[in-house]
């Protein structure tokens, strides 16, 4: 294992685009797993732009991440909700929908949930 690893999301190991060009997840691979940067364009909603790719009723990924910019509303299947914005750290359990709030793209780094995110047959 290398003592230092530096990777840049502008040169990702993999990119997964969302439906209708509403964003993407850029992934970098590390010895400890994949880390992703999600760019969600205004108008993006999980149930409209990811659900068709994965086929589940709600997002089944667990997310742990940090919001770089923009705002996103997250609603759990049980009705709990929160809005995440710049500087927020978030943890989100499986079973949720989410959408971008406002006219600015939502950009977040996630180190637990994007490895399988937006892959056909996953969440």
Coordinates of C-alpha atoms in Angstrom, one line a residue, residues 25-84:
X25 CA -21.2 10.3 -10.4
X26 CA -17.4 10.5 -10.9
X27 CA -15.6 7.7 -9.1
X28 CA -12.0 7.3 -7.9
X29 CA -10.7 4.0 -6.7
X30 CA -8.7 3.7 -3.5
X31 CA -7.2 0.8 -1.5
X32 CA -10.2 1.3 0.8
X33 CA -12.9 1.3 -1.9
X34 CA -14.6 3.7 -4.3
X35 CA -15.2 7.4 -3.4
X36 CA -17.6 9.4 -5.5
X37 CA -18.4 12.9 -6.4
X38 CA -22.0 13.4 -7.5
X39 CA -23.0 16.3 -9.6
X40 CA -26.8 16.6 -9.6
X41 CA -28.3 19.2 -12.0
X42 CA -31.3 21.4 -11.2
X43 CA -34.4 19.3 -11.8
X44 CA -32.8 16.0 -10.8
X45 CA -34.8 13.6 -8.7
X46 CA -33.8 10.1 -7.7
X47 CA -37.2 8.7 -8.5
X48 CA -37.0 10.2 -12.1
X49 CA -33.4 9.9 -13.0
X50 CA -31.9 6.9 -11.1
X51 CA -34.9 4.7 -10.4
X52 CA -35.2 3.7 -14.1
X53 CA -31.5 2.6 -14.0
X54 CA -31.8 0.5 -10.9
X55 CA -35.4 -0.7 -10.7
X56 CA -36.0 -0.2 -6.9
X57 CA -38.9 1.8 -5.5
X58 CA -36.5 4.0 -3.5
X59 CA -32.7 4.5 -3.2
X60 CA -31.3 1.5 -1.3
X61 CA -27.8 2.9 -0.8
X62 CA -26.3 4.1 2.5
X63 CA -24.7 7.5 2.0
X64 CA -22.0 9.2 4.1
X65 CA -20.8 12.4 2.5
X66 CA -20.1 16.1 2.4
X67 CA -21.9 18.8 0.5
X68 CA -19.7 21.0 -1.7
X69 CA -22.4 23.2 -3.2
X70 CA -26.1 23.4 -3.9
X71 CA -29.0 22.1 -1.9
X72 CA -30.9 18.7 -1.9
X73 CA -34.0 17.6 -0.1
X74 CA -34.0 14.0 1.1
X75 CA -37.2 12.2 2.2
X76 CA -37.1 8.8 3.8
X77 CA -39.7 6.1 3.0
X78 CA -41.2 6.7 6.5
X79 CA -41.6 10.5 5.8
X80 CA -38.7 11.9 7.7
X81 CA -37.0 14.6 5.7
X82 CA -34.0 17.0 5.7
X83 CA -32.4 19.5 3.4
X84 CA -28.6 19.3 2.9

